[in-house]
Short mmCIF file of C-alpha atoms in Angstrom, two decimals:
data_model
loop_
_atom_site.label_atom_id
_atom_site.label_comp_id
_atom_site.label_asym_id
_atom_site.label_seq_id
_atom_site.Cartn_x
_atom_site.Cartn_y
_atom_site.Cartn_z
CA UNK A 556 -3.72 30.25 19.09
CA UNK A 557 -7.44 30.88 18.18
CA UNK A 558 -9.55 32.50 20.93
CA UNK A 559 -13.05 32.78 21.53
CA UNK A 560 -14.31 35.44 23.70
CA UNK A 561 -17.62 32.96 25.25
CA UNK A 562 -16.42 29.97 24.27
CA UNK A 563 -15.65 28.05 27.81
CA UNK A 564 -18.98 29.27 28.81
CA UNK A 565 -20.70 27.95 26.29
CA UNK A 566 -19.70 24.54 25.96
CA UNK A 567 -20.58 21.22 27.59
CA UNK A 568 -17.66 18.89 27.85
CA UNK A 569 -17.18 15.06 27.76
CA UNK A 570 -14.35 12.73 28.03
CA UNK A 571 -13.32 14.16 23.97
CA UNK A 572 -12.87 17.57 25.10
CA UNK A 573 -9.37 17.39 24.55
CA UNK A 574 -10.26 17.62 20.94
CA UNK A 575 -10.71 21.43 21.39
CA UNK A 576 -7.31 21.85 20.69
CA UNK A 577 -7.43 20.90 17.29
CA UNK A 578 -10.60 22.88 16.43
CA UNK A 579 -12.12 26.20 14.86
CA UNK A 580 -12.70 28.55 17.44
CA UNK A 581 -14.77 31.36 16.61
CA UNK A 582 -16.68 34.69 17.54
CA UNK A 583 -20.40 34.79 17.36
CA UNK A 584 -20.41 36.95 14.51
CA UNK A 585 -18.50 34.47 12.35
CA UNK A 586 -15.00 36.14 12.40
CA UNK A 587 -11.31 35.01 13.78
CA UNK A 588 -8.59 36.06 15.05
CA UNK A 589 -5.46 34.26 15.68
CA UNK A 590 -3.20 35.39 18.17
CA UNK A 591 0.48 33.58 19.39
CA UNK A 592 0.58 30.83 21.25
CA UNK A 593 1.04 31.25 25.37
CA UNK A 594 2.40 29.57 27.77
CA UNK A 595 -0.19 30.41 30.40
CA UNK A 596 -3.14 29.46 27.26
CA UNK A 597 -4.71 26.10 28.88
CA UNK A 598 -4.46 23.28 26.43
CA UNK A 599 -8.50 23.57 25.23
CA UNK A 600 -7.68 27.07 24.32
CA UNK A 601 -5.16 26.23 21.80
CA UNK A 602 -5.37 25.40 17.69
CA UNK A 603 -2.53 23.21 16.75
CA UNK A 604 -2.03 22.35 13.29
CA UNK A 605 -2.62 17.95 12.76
CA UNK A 606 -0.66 16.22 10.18
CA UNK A 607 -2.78 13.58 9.22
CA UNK A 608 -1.24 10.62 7.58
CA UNK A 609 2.16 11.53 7.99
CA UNK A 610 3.29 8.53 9.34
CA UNK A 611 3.05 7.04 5.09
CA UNK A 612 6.51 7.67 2.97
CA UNK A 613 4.94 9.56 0.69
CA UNK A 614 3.54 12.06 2.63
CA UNK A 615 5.96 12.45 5.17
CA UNK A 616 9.17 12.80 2.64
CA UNK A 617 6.32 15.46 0.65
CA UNK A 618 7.04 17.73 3.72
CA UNK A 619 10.55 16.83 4.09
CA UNK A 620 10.83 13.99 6.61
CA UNK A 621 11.83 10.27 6.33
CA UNK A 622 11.41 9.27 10.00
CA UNK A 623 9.02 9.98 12.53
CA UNK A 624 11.46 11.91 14.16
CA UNK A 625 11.50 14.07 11.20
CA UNK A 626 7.58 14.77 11.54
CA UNK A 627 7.89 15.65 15.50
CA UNK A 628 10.42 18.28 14.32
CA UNK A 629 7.77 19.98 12.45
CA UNK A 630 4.42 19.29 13.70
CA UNK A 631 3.22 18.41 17.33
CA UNK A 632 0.05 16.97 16.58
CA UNK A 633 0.14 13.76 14.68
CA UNK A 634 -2.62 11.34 13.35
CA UNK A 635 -1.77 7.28 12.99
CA UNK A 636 -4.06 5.11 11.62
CA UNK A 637 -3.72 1.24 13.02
CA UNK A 638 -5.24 -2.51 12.05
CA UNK A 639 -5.95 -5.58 14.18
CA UNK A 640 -4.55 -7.98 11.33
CA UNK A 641 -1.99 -8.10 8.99
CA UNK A 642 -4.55 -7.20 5.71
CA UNK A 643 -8.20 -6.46 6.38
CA UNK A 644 -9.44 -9.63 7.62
CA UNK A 645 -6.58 -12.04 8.50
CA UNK A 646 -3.12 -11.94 10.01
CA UNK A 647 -3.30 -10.81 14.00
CA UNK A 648 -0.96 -11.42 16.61
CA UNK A 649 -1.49 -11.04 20.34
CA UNK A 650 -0.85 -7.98 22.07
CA UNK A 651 0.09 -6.53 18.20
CA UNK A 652 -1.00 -4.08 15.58
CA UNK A 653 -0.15 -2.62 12.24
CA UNK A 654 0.56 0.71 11.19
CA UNK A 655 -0.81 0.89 7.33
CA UNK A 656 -3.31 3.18 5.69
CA UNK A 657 -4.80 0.72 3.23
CA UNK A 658 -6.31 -2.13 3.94
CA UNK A 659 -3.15 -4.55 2.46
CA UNK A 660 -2.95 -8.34 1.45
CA UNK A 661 -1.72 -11.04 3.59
CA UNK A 662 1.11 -11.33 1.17
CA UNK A 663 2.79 -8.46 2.66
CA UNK A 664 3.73 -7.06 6.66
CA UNK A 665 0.51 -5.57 7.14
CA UNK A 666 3.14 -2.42 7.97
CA UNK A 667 3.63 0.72 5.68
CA UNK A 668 5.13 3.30 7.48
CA UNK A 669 8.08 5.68 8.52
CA UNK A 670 8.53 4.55 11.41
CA UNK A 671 11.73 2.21 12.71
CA UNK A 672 12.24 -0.80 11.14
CA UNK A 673 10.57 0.12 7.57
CA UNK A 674 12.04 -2.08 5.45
CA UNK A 675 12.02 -5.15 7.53
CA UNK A 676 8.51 -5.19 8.04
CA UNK A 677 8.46 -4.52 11.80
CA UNK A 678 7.36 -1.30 11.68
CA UNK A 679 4.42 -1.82 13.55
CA UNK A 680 2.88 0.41 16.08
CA UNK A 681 4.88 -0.35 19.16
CA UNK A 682 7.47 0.40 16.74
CA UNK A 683 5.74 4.01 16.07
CA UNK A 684 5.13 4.66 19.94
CA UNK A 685 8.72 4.05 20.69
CA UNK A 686 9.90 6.39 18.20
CA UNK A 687 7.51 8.97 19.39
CA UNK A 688 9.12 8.36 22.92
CA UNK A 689 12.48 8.82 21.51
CA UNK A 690 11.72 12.16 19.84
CA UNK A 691 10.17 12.91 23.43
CA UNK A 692 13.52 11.82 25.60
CA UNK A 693 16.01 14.14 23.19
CA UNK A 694 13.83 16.89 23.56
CA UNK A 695 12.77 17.51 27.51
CA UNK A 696 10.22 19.80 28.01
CA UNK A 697 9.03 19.79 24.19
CA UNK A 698 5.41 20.91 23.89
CA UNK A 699 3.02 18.95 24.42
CA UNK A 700 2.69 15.94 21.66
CA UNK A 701 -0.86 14.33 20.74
CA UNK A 702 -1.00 11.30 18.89
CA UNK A 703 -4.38 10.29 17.49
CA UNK A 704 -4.81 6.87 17.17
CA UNK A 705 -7.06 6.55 14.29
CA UNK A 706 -8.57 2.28 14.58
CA UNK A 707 -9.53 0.73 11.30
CA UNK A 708 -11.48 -2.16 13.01
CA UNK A 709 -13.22 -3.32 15.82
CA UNK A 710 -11.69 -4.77 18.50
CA UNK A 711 -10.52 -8.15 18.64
CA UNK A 712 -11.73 -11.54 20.83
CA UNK A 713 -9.96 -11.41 24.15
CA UNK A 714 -8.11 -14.54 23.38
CA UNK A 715 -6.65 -12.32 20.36
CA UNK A 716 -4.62 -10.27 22.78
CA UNK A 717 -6.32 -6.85 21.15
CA UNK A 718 -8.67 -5.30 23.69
CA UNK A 719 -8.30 -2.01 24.92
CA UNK A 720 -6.56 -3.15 28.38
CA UNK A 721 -4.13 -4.48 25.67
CA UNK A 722 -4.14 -1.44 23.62
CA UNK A 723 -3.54 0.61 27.46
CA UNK A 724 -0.87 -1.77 28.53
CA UNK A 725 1.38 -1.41 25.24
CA UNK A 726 0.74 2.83 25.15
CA UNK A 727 1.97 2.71 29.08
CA UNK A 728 4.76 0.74 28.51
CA UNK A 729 5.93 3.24 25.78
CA UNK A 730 5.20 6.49 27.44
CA UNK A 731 5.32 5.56 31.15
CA UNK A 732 4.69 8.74 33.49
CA UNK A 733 5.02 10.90 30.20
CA UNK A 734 1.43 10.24 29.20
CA UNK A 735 -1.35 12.84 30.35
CA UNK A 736 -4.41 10.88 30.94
CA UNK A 737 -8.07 11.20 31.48
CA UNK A 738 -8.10 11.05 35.33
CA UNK A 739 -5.35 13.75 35.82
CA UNK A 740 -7.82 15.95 34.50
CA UNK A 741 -10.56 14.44 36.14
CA UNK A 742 -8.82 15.47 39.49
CA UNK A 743 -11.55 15.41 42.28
CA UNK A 744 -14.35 16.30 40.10
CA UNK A 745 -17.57 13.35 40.13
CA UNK A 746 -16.99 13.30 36.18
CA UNK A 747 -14.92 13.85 33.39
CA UNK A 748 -17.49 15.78 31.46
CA UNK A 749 -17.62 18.12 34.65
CA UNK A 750 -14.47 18.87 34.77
CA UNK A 751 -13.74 19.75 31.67
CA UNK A 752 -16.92 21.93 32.14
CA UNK A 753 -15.28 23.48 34.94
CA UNK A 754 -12.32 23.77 32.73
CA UNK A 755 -9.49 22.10 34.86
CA UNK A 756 -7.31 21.27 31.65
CA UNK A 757 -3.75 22.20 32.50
CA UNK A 758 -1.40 25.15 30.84
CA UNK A 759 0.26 24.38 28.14
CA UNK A 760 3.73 24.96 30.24
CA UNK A 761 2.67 22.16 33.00
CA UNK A 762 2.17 19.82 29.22
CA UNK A 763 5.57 20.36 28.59
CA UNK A 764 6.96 17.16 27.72
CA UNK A 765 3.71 15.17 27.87
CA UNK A 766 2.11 13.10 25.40
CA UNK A 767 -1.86 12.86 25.17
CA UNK A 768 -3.31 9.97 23.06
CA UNK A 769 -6.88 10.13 21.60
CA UNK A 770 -8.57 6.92 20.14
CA UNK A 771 -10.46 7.75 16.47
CA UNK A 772 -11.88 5.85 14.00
CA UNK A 773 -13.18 2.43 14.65
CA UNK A 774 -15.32 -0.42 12.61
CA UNK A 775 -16.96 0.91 9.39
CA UNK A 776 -20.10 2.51 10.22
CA UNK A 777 -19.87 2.24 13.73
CA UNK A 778 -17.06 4.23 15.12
CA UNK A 779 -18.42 5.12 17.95
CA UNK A 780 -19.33 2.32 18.97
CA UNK A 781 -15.82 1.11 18.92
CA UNK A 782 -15.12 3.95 21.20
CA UNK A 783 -17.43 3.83 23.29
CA UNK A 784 -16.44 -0.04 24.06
CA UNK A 785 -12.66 0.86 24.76
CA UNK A 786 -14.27 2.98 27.54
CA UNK A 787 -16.87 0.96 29.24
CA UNK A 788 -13.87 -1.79 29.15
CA UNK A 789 -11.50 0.60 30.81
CA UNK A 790 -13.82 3.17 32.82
CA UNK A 791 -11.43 5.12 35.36
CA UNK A 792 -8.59 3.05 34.15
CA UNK A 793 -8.38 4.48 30.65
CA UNK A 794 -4.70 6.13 29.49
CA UNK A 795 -6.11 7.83 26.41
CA UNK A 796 -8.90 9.91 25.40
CA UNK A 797 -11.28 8.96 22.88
CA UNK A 798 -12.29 11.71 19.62
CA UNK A 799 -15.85 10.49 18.47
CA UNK A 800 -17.18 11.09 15.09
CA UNK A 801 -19.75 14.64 15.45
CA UNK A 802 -21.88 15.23 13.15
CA UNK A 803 -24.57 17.44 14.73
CA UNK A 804 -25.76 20.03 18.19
CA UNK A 805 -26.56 16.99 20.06
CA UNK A 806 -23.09 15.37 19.24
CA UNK A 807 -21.79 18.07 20.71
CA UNK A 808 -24.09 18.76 24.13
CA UNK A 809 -26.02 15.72 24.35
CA UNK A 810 -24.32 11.93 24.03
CA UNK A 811 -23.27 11.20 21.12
CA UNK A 812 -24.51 8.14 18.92
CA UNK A 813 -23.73 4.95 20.23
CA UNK A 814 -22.10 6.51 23.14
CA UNK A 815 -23.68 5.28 26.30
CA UNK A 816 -21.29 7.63 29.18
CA UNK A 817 -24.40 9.33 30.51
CA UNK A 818 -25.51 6.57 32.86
CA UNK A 819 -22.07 6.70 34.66
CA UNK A 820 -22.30 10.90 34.77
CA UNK A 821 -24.15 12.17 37.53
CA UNK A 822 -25.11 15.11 35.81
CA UNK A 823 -25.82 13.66 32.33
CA UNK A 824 -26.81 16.38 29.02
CA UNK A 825 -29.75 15.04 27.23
CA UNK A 826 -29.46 12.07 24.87
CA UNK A 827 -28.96 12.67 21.30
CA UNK A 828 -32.22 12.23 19.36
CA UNK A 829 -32.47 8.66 18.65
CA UNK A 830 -33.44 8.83 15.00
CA UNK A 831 -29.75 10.69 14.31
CA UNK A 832 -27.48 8.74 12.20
CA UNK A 833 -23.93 8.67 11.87
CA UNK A 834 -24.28 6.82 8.42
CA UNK A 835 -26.50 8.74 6.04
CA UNK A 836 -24.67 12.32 6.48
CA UNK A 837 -21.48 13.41 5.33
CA UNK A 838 -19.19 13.21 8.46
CA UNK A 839 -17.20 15.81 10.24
CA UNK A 840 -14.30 14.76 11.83
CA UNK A 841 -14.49 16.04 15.50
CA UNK A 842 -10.94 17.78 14.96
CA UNK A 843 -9.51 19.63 11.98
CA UNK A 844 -6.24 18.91 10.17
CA UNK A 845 -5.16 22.57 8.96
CA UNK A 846 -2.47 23.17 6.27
CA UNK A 847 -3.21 26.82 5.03
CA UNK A 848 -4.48 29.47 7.41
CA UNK A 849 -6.82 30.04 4.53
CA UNK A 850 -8.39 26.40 5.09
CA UNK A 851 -8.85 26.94 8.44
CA UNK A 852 -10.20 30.59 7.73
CA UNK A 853 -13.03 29.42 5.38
CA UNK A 854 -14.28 26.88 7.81
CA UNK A 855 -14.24 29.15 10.62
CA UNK A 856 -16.37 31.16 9.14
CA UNK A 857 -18.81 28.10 8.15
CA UNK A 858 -19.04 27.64 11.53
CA UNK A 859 -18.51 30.59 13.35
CA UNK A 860 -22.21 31.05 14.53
CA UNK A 861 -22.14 27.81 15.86
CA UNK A 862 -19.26 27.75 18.51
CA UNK A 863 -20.73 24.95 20.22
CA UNK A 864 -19.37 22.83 17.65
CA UNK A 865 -15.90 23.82 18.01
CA UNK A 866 -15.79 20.99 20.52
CA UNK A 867 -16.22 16.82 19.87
CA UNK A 868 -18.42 15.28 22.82
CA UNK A 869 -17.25 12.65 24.95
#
C-alpha cells in the first residue's frame, strides 16, 4: 500500500473515486513510501498493481498464464477492453460484445482473447465475466477483484440491444450479489461525490470476495462523453463505476469534460474551464498500470506535489 499523510483531506471525490486505488499516492514534498497492505486500509487507500491487456494470448502466456483464471492467480486488478461489433464498424448482436484489442475484420469472431471458448470464437465478454466469476466461486473471500471495462465505441441504438441497462443487466447476471456498486457506497449520503468525500469506502476485509467494475474508454475523442451517457441512462441504478479520462486540476476537483453530474449533486465543485480539451493534450489515464516499483517510483515523484491528482473525478 501507498499512503499519503493529507491525502483524504485534500481531495474532492466523484462517482470515479474508486480509481484511487490504482493511483500514485504521494507526500507533499514529492517522496513515497510503500508500506504492506492491511486489512483494516479502506479500499481508496490502497495501490494495486493493473494488468492491462492481459486478457490477449500474448501477453497473458508472457507472464505465465493461458486462461483468465491464470491472470486472477497473479494480479487482482485487471483491464478488458470490449467492441459493440464484430470489426470496427459492422457485426453486432443484441445484448452482445466482443473482447478484442484491435479493431478486427468482419472475416473473423470479432473475439481475441484468453478467455473460455478461445478457439471457437465465443469468447466474448459474457464469456470473460463468467470466468472472472468462476475464479471468484473457487476462491471465497479472495480480495477484492476490479475489472475495468475499457469501451472502444459508443454505445449502440436501443434497438441494437447495447445500452448501458444492457451492459448492467449482463454484468448482474454474472456477478449477482458479488458486485460492489455505486450506491453501497453512496449509503445515506445526498451524493456519491459526498460520500466519497466523507470517505465511506469500505475495508478492504468487508471487499473480500467482491468484484467492482469501472467503465473506461469510450468513442474516439470523446470518452467521456461515452461515460457520462452510461450514467445519465442509469443514474441511481448504475452497477459499475465509471474511470474518466483526467488530464488536468479541474478534472480532478471540478467536472470533468463532457461530464455533466454536477446538476444532479447538491453540492456541485466548479465546472472545468470550458476552453479545456481532452483532444489536443497528451492524455493521462485516470489510473496507473504499474509493473516495476521503479515505474511507479518515477511517476510519483512527477507528481508528488500535486496529490490532488492522485484521484480521477467522477
Amino acid at each position: 500500500m501507498i499512503r499519503s499523510a493529507a491525502l483524504l483531506a485534500t481531495l474532492s471525490a466523484t462517482l470515479a473515486a474508486t480509481l484511487l486505488t490504482t493511483l500514485p499516492l504521494a507526500y507533499a514534498d514529492g517522496s513515497c513510501q510503500i508500506v504492506a497492505n492491511s486489512a483494516q486500509d479502506r479500499y481508496n487507500e490502497v495501490m494495486q498493481a493493473t494488468c492491462h491487456n492481459c486478457y490477449e494470448n500474448q501477453n497473458a502466456q508472457a507472464m505465465g498464464a493461458y486462461t483468465m483464471a491464470q491472470v486472477l492467480d497473479k494480479v487482482k486488478n485487471i483491464e478488458v477492453d470490449f467492441w459493440d461489433t464484430r470489426d470496427a464498424l459492422f457485426g453486432g448482436k443484441p445484448g452482445e460484445w466482443y473482447v478484442r484489442h484491435n479493431p478486427g475484420t468482419i472475416f473473423q469472431s470479432g473475439n481475441d482473447n484468453i478467455c473460455s471458448g478461445n478457439g471457437s470464437g465465443t469468447n466474448n465478454l459474457a464469456a470473460c465475466l463468467s470466468d472472472i466469476k468462476k475464479w471468484s466461486d473457487a476462491h471465497p473471500n479472495h480480495p477484492v477483484v476490479t475489472l475495468f471495462l475499457d469501451k472502444k465505441q459508443a454505445w449502440s441504438s436501443a434497438s441494437e440491444g447495447r445500452r448501458p441497462a444492457d451492459l448492467d443487466k449482463l454484468i448482474n447476471a454474472q456477478f449477482g450479489d458479488k458486485l460492489y456498486k455505486p450506491a453501497m457506497l453512496q449509503k445515506n449520503f445526498p451524493s456519491l461525490r459526498q460520500a466519497a468525500n466523507a470517505n465511506s469506502w469500505p475495508l478492504m476485509s468487508e471487499l473480500n470476495g467482491k468484484i467492482i467494475v469501472v467503465l473506461n474508454g469510450g468513442q474516439t475523442f470523446n470518452h467521456n462523453q461515452t461515460q457520462n451517457e452510461y450514467l445519465e441512462e442509469r443514474k441511481q441504478n448504475a452497477s459499475i463505476f465509471v474511470g474518466p479520462d483526467a488530464d488536468e486540476a479541474s478534472d480532478v476537483l471540478g467536472t470533468p469534460n463532457q461530464f455533466s453530474d454536477a446538476k444532479s449533486d447538491p453540492n456541485p465543485p466548479p465546472k472545468s474551464h470550458p476552453s479545456a480539451s481532452t483532444t489536443s493534450r497528451r492524455r493521462r489515464r485516470s489510473f496507473c498500470r504499474l509493473k516495476t516499483v521503479g515505474r511507479f517510483q518515477s511517476r510519483c515523484r512527477r507528481w508528488g506535489k500535486t496529490s490532488h491528482r492522485a484521484m480521477a473525478h467522477r
